[in-house]
Coordinates of C-alpha atoms in Angstrom, one line a residue:
M1 CA -84.7 -4.3 -18.5
G2 CA -82.1 -3.8 -21.2
Q3 CA -79.8 -0.9 -22.0
V4 CA -81.2 2.4 -23.4
V5 CA -78.5 4.0 -25.5
L6 CA -78.6 7.6 -26.8
V7 CA -76.2 8.4 -29.7
T8 CA -75.5 11.9 -30.8
G9 CA -74.5 13.0 -34.4
V10 CA -76.4 10.2 -36.1
A11 CA -76.6 12.0 -39.4
R12 CA -72.9 11.2 -39.9
E13 CA -72.2 7.8 -41.5
L14 CA -69.9 6.5 -38.7
A15 CA -72.5 7.3 -36.0
G16 CA -75.3 5.7 -38.2
R17 CA -73.2 2.6 -38.6
F18 CA -72.6 2.5 -34.8
V19 CA -76.4 2.7 -34.2
R20 CA -77.1 -0.2 -36.6
N21 CA -74.3 -2.1 -35.0
V22 CA -75.3 -1.7 -31.4
L23 CA -78.9 -2.6 -32.2
S24 CA -77.7 -6.2 -32.6
D25 CA -76.5 -6.4 -29.0
P26 CA -78.9 -8.6 -27.1
G27 CA -78.4 -6.5 -24.0
V28 CA -79.7 -3.3 -25.7
E29 CA -83.4 -2.7 -25.4
R30 CA -83.7 0.7 -27.2
V31 CA -81.4 3.0 -29.2
V32 CA -82.2 6.7 -29.6
G33 CA -80.4 8.7 -32.3
V34 CA -80.2 12.4 -32.0
D35 CA -79.2 15.1 -34.6
V36 CA -80.4 18.4 -36.0
V37 CA -81.0 16.9 -39.4
R38 CA -82.6 13.6 -40.4
P39 CA -80.0 11.0 -41.5
A40 CA -79.9 10.1 -45.2
H41 CA -79.0 6.6 -44.2
S42 CA -81.0 4.0 -42.3
L43 CA -80.9 3.8 -38.5
G44 CA -82.5 0.4 -38.5
E45 CA -85.0 0.0 -35.6
A46 CA -83.5 2.9 -33.7
E47 CA -85.8 5.9 -32.9
F48 CA -84.7 9.2 -34.4
V49 CA -85.2 12.4 -32.4
R50 CA -84.6 15.7 -34.1
A51 CA -82.9 17.7 -31.4
D52 CA -80.0 20.2 -31.0
I53 CA -77.5 19.2 -28.3
R54 CA -76.7 22.9 -27.9
Q55 CA -80.2 23.5 -26.6
P56 CA -81.7 22.6 -23.2
E57 CA -84.2 20.3 -25.0
I58 CA -81.6 17.5 -24.9
A59 CA -82.3 17.1 -21.1
G60 CA -85.9 16.3 -21.9
V61 CA -84.9 13.6 -24.4
L62 CA -82.7 11.9 -21.7
A63 CA -85.5 12.0 -19.2
E64 CA -88.3 10.9 -21.6
Y65 CA -86.5 7.7 -22.7
G66 CA -84.8 6.9 -19.4
V67 CA -81.4 6.8 -21.1
D68 CA -78.6 5.0 -19.2
T69 CA -75.8 5.1 -21.8
V70 CA -74.8 8.2 -23.8
V71 CA -72.4 7.8 -26.8
H72 CA -71.3 11.3 -27.9
L73 CA -70.2 11.1 -31.5
N74 CA -71.2 14.7 -32.5
V75 CA -67.6 16.1 -32.2
H76 CA -66.2 16.8 -35.6
G77 CA -63.8 18.9 -37.6
T78 CA -66.2 20.1 -40.3
P79 CA -69.9 20.7 -40.6
L80 CA -72.0 18.0 -42.0
G81 CA -72.1 18.0 -45.8
V82 CA -69.7 21.0 -46.0
P83 CA -66.2 20.3 -47.4
G84 CA -63.3 22.3 -46.0
S85 CA -63.3 24.5 -43.0
G86 CA -65.9 27.1 -43.8
N87 CA -68.5 27.8 -41.2
R88 CA -65.9 27.1 -38.5
A89 CA -67.9 29.1 -35.8
A90 CA -70.8 26.7 -36.2
V91 CA -68.6 23.7 -35.9
K92 CA -66.9 25.0 -32.7
E93 CA -70.3 25.8 -31.2
T94 CA -71.6 22.3 -31.8
N95 CA -68.4 20.7 -30.5
V96 CA -67.9 22.8 -27.4
I97 CA -71.2 24.4 -26.4
G98 CA -73.1 21.3 -27.6
T99 CA -70.9 19.0 -25.4
L100 CA -71.2 21.4 -22.4
Q101 CA -75.0 21.4 -22.8
L102 CA -75.1 17.6 -23.2
L103 CA -73.0 17.1 -20.1
G104 CA -75.2 19.4 -18.1
A105 CA -78.2 17.3 -19.1
C106 CA -76.4 14.1 -18.2
Q107 CA -75.4 15.5 -14.8
K108 CA -79.1 16.1 -14.0
A109 CA -80.3 12.7 -15.3
P110 CA -80.1 10.1 -12.5
S111 CA -80.6 7.3 -15.1
V112 CA -77.3 8.0 -16.9
R113 CA -74.7 5.5 -15.8
R114 CA -72.2 5.4 -18.7
L115 CA -70.8 8.1 -21.0
V116 CA -68.6 7.5 -24.1
V117 CA -67.0 10.4 -25.9
K118 CA -65.2 10.4 -29.3
S119 CA -62.1 12.4 -29.2
T120 CA -58.8 12.5 -31.2
T121 CA -55.1 12.1 -30.8
G122 CA -54.9 15.6 -32.1
V123 CA -55.2 16.8 -28.5
Y124 CA -51.4 16.0 -28.2
G125 CA -50.8 18.9 -30.7
G126 CA -48.0 18.9 -33.3
A127 CA -44.7 20.5 -32.6
P128 CA -41.1 19.9 -33.7
R129 CA -39.9 18.9 -30.2
D130 CA -42.7 16.5 -29.5
P131 CA -41.8 13.1 -27.9
A132 CA -41.5 10.2 -30.3
V133 CA -44.5 8.5 -28.8
F134 CA -47.4 9.9 -26.7
D135 CA -49.3 8.0 -24.1
E136 CA -52.5 9.0 -22.4
T137 CA -50.7 10.9 -19.7
T138 CA -48.2 12.8 -21.9
G139 CA -48.8 16.5 -22.2
P140 CA -48.1 18.2 -25.5
K141 CA -45.2 20.6 -25.9
A142 CA -47.6 23.1 -27.3
L143 CA -51.4 22.9 -27.1
P144 CA -53.3 23.0 -30.4
G145 CA -53.7 26.5 -31.5
G146 CA -57.1 26.1 -33.1
G147 CA -59.4 24.0 -35.2
F148 CA -60.8 20.6 -34.2
P149 CA -57.9 19.6 -32.0
K150 CA -58.4 22.7 -29.8
D151 CA -62.1 21.9 -29.6
A152 CA -61.2 18.3 -28.5
V153 CA -59.0 19.7 -25.7
E154 CA -61.9 21.8 -24.5
V155 CA -64.4 19.0 -24.8
E156 CA -62.1 16.6 -22.8
G157 CA -61.7 19.3 -20.1
Y158 CA -65.5 19.5 -19.7
V159 CA -65.7 15.7 -19.7
R160 CA -63.2 15.5 -16.8
G161 CA -65.2 18.0 -14.9
F162 CA -68.4 16.0 -15.4
A163 CA -66.6 12.8 -14.2
R164 CA -65.6 14.5 -11.0
R165 CA -69.2 15.7 -10.4
R166 CA -70.8 12.4 -11.2
P167 CA -68.3 9.7 -10.0
D168 CA -71.1 7.1 -10.3
V169 CA -71.0 7.4 -14.1
A170 CA -68.4 5.4 -16.0
V171 CA -66.8 7.9 -18.4
T172 CA -64.7 6.7 -21.4
V173 CA -62.9 8.9 -23.8
L174 CA -61.6 7.4 -27.0
R175 CA -58.8 9.3 -28.7
L176 CA -58.8 8.1 -32.2
A177 CA -55.9 8.2 -34.6
H178 CA -56.5 9.1 -38.2
V179 CA -59.6 7.2 -39.3
L180 CA -59.5 5.5 -42.7
G181 CA -61.5 2.8 -44.4
P182 CA -63.1 1.9 -47.7
S183 CA -66.3 3.9 -47.2
L184 CA -65.7 6.6 -44.6
D185 CA -65.0 10.3 -45.4
S186 CA -62.2 11.7 -43.2
P187 CA -59.6 14.4 -43.6
F188 CA -56.8 12.0 -44.5
A189 CA -59.1 10.1 -46.8
E190 CA -59.7 13.3 -48.7
Y191 CA -56.0 14.2 -48.7
F192 CA -55.0 10.7 -50.0
S193 CA -57.6 11.0 -52.7
L194 CA -55.8 13.9 -54.3
P195 CA -54.2 13.0 -57.6
V196 CA -50.9 14.5 -56.4
L197 CA -50.1 14.8 -52.7
P198 CA -48.5 18.1 -51.5
T199 CA -46.0 17.4 -48.8
V200 CA -43.8 19.7 -46.7
L201 CA -40.3 20.0 -48.0
G202 CA -37.8 18.3 -45.7
H203 CA -40.3 16.4 -43.7
D204 CA -41.5 12.8 -43.9
P205 CA -43.9 12.4 -40.9
R206 CA -44.8 9.2 -39.1
L207 CA -48.5 8.4 -39.2
Q208 CA -50.8 6.0 -37.5
F209 CA -54.3 5.0 -38.7
V210 CA -57.3 3.2 -37.2
H211 CA -59.8 1.4 -39.4
E212 CA -63.4 2.5 -39.4
D213 CA -64.5 -1.0 -38.4
D214 CA -62.1 -1.0 -35.4
V215 CA -63.5 2.4 -34.4
L216 CA -67.0 0.9 -34.3
A217 CA -65.8 -2.1 -32.3
A218 CA -64.0 0.1 -29.8
L219 CA -67.1 2.2 -29.3
R220 CA -69.3 -0.8 -28.8
L221 CA -66.9 -2.2 -26.2
A222 CA -66.8 1.1 -24.4
A223 CA -70.6 1.4 -24.4
A224 CA -71.2 -2.1 -23.0
D225 CA -73.9 -2.6 -20.4
P226 CA -73.3 -0.5 -17.3
A227 CA -74.4 -3.4 -15.2
Q228 CA -71.0 -5.0 -16.0
G229 CA -69.3 -2.2 -14.0
P230 CA -67.0 0.7 -15.0
V231 CA -64.1 -1.6 -16.3
S232 CA -63.6 0.5 -19.4
A233 CA -63.7 3.9 -17.7
G234 CA -60.7 6.2 -18.6
T235 CA -59.0 7.8 -21.6
F236 CA -57.6 5.5 -24.3
N237 CA -55.6 6.0 -27.5
I238 CA -57.1 4.0 -30.3
A239 CA -54.8 3.1 -33.2
G240 CA -53.7 0.2 -35.3
D241 CA -50.3 -1.4 -34.7
G242 CA -47.3 0.0 -36.6
V243 CA -46.3 3.3 -38.2
L244 CA -46.0 4.4 -41.8
L245 CA -44.0 7.3 -43.2
L246 CA -46.0 9.6 -45.4
S247 CA -43.7 8.7 -48.3
Q248 CA -44.5 5.0 -47.8
C249 CA -48.3 5.9 -47.8
A250 CA -47.9 7.7 -51.1
R251 CA -46.0 4.9 -52.8
R252 CA -48.5 2.3 -51.6
L253 CA -51.4 4.4 -52.9
G254 CA -49.6 5.2 -56.2
R255 CA -49.8 8.9 -55.6
P256 CA -46.9 11.1 -56.7
T257 CA -45.8 13.7 -54.2
V258 CA -44.8 17.4 -54.6
P259 CA -42.6 18.6 -51.8
L260 CA -43.3 22.2 -51.2
P261 CA -41.9 24.8 -48.7
L262 CA -44.3 25.1 -45.7
P263 CA -45.6 28.6 -46.9
A264 CA -46.4 27.1 -50.3
V265 CA -48.4 24.3 -48.7
R266 CA -50.4 26.8 -46.8
W267 CA -51.0 28.8 -50.0
G268 CA -52.0 25.5 -51.7
R269 CA -54.6 25.0 -49.0
Q270 CA -56.2 28.3 -49.9
L271 CA -56.1 27.5 -53.6
L272 CA -57.9 24.2 -53.0
R273 CA -60.6 25.9 -51.1
S274 CA -61.0 28.6 -53.7
V275 CA -61.8 26.1 -56.4
G276 CA -64.1 24.1 -54.3
A277 CA -61.8 21.1 -54.0
T278 CA -60.7 19.2 -51.0
D279 CA -59.3 21.5 -48.3
F280 CA -57.0 20.3 -45.5
S281 CA -56.9 22.2 -42.2
A282 CA -54.0 23.9 -40.4
A283 CA -54.0 21.0 -37.9
Q284 CA -53.6 18.6 -40.8
I285 CA -50.7 20.6 -42.2
R286 CA -49.0 20.3 -38.9
Q287 CA -49.5 16.5 -39.2
L288 CA -47.9 16.6 -42.6
T289 CA -45.0 18.4 -41.0
H290 CA -44.4 16.7 -37.7
G291 CA -46.6 13.6 -37.6
R292 CA -47.7 11.9 -34.4
T293 CA -47.6 8.4 -32.9
V294 CA -49.3 7.1 -29.8
R295 CA -48.8 4.2 -27.4
T296 CA -51.8 1.9 -27.2
A297 CA -50.9 -0.3 -24.2
Q298 CA -53.9 1.0 -22.1
M299 CA -56.2 0.2 -25.0
R300 CA -55.3 -3.5 -24.6
E301 CA -54.6 -3.8 -20.9
T302 CA -57.5 -1.7 -19.5
L303 CA -60.1 -1.3 -22.2
G304 CA -59.5 -4.9 -23.4
F305 CA -59.6 -3.9 -27.1
E306 CA -57.5 -5.5 -29.8
P307 CA -57.8 -3.9 -33.3
R308 CA -58.3 -6.2 -36.2
Y309 CA -56.3 -4.0 -38.6
T310 CA -52.8 -2.7 -38.3
T311 CA -51.9 0.8 -39.6
A312 CA -50.6 -0.7 -42.9
Q313 CA -53.7 -2.9 -43.3
T314 CA -55.9 0.1 -42.7
L315 CA -54.2 2.0 -45.5
A316 CA -54.5 -1.1 -47.8
S317 CA -58.2 -1.3 -47.0
F318 CA -58.6 2.4 -47.9
A319 CA -56.7 1.9 -51.1
E320 CA -59.1 -0.9 -52.2
G321 CA -62.0 1.5 -52.2
A322 CA -60.0 4.5 -53.5
A323 CA -59.5 5.6 -57.1
E324 CA -56.3 4.2 -58.6
G325 CA -53.4 6.7 -58.4
L326 CA -51.4 8.1 -61.3
L327 CA -48.8 5.5 -60.3
P328 CA -50.8 2.4 -59.5
P329 CA -48.9 0.4 -56.8
R330 CA -48.8 -2.8 -58.9
T331 CA -47.5 -1.0 -61.9
L332 CA -45.0 0.9 -59.7
A333 CA -43.9 -2.4 -58.2
R334 CA -43.4 -4.1 -61.6
T335 CA -41.4 -1.1 -62.8
V336 CA -39.2 -1.2 -59.7
D337 CA -38.7 -5.0 -60.2
R338 CA -37.8 -4.5 -63.9
L339 CA -35.4 -1.7 -63.0
A340 CA -33.7 -3.9 -60.4
Q341 CA -33.4 -6.8 -62.8
T342 CA -31.9 -4.4 -65.5
L343 CA -29.4 -3.0 -63.1
S344 CA -28.5 -6.5 -61.9
R345 CA -27.9 -7.7 -65.5
A346 CA -25.9 -4.6 -66.3
H347 CA -23.8 -5.1 -63.2
R348 CA -23.3 -8.8 -63.9
G349 CA -22.3 -8.0 -67.5
A350 CA -19.8 -5.3 -66.5
Y351 CA -18.3 -7.8 -64.0
E352 CA -18.0 -10.5 -66.6
E353 CA -16.4 -8.1 -69.1
E354 CA -13.9 -7.0 -66.4
V355 CA -13.0 -10.7 -65.7
R356 CA -12.5 -11.4 -69.5
H357 CA -10.1 -8.5 -69.8
G358 CA -8.2 -9.3 -66.6

């Protein structure tokens, strides 16, 4: 008998893509997608069940289908289809209470043998005295004060408790760096789509990205057939190789930047929300101030995952699907080249003139 995989949050595009992806695995017999709304996208041959993970009914779904693998992707920073951070209470309830209810159902389901949970490197927080690089055992200088990163900290705490109570279940937590790609909506995709990028005066944070395709590949590896054993159990940072400064990202995207004092950036966030434009959260503002980089040795050595895209390649892939900036990278590059040639000729002419006149 093949694997029976239950995936939460399938109304989101990333989870829908994962469902379609895992269906092609010959070891998978059935995939069950769960969400409170029917997805607008296709789930292929997967079975969709309208269910709320915040309610006890999720236990019945696990029992009815004999689920052995649960992939929990319904942990997010914003409600589905709602830009910005309005309705924050509903998001937190889904993230925290929904996870708690789901874990309670998994604990009572003897068929469950593997659990995969999507998390974020945001659990490391963002503070001026942070270490240069975080690994999976590094504690933050200051815990996230709110928003999605704080939810993720609580979710991971509940997951660790579940792992202690059910040591027979292989539990894998994937802490994703900022996700980008040509088709996925994400906080940094929305930020980088602004015609002008507000930045924090005096700060040029270091950033890491992970490509949406690499996220799907990592999830698929983590959710492999439980019969293979719990080789991928544990907590793993997932990020592409390399680091980019925010200023480098802006140049490569052809986006001009406007450095603002931190209070002005916070005010700009409120202005964007008031006009219905893209909003970025307080956690994202901390990223624009302090940045964050993580070590990915465990991703390779224990999980056995090697991303196809580096951080720079991930940004380039996003740029291919994004609207051209006010300063298109190729135009900017040609301008810089012409300026360099002009300066070189001017310098050479001045030198020759000086030689002629001794």
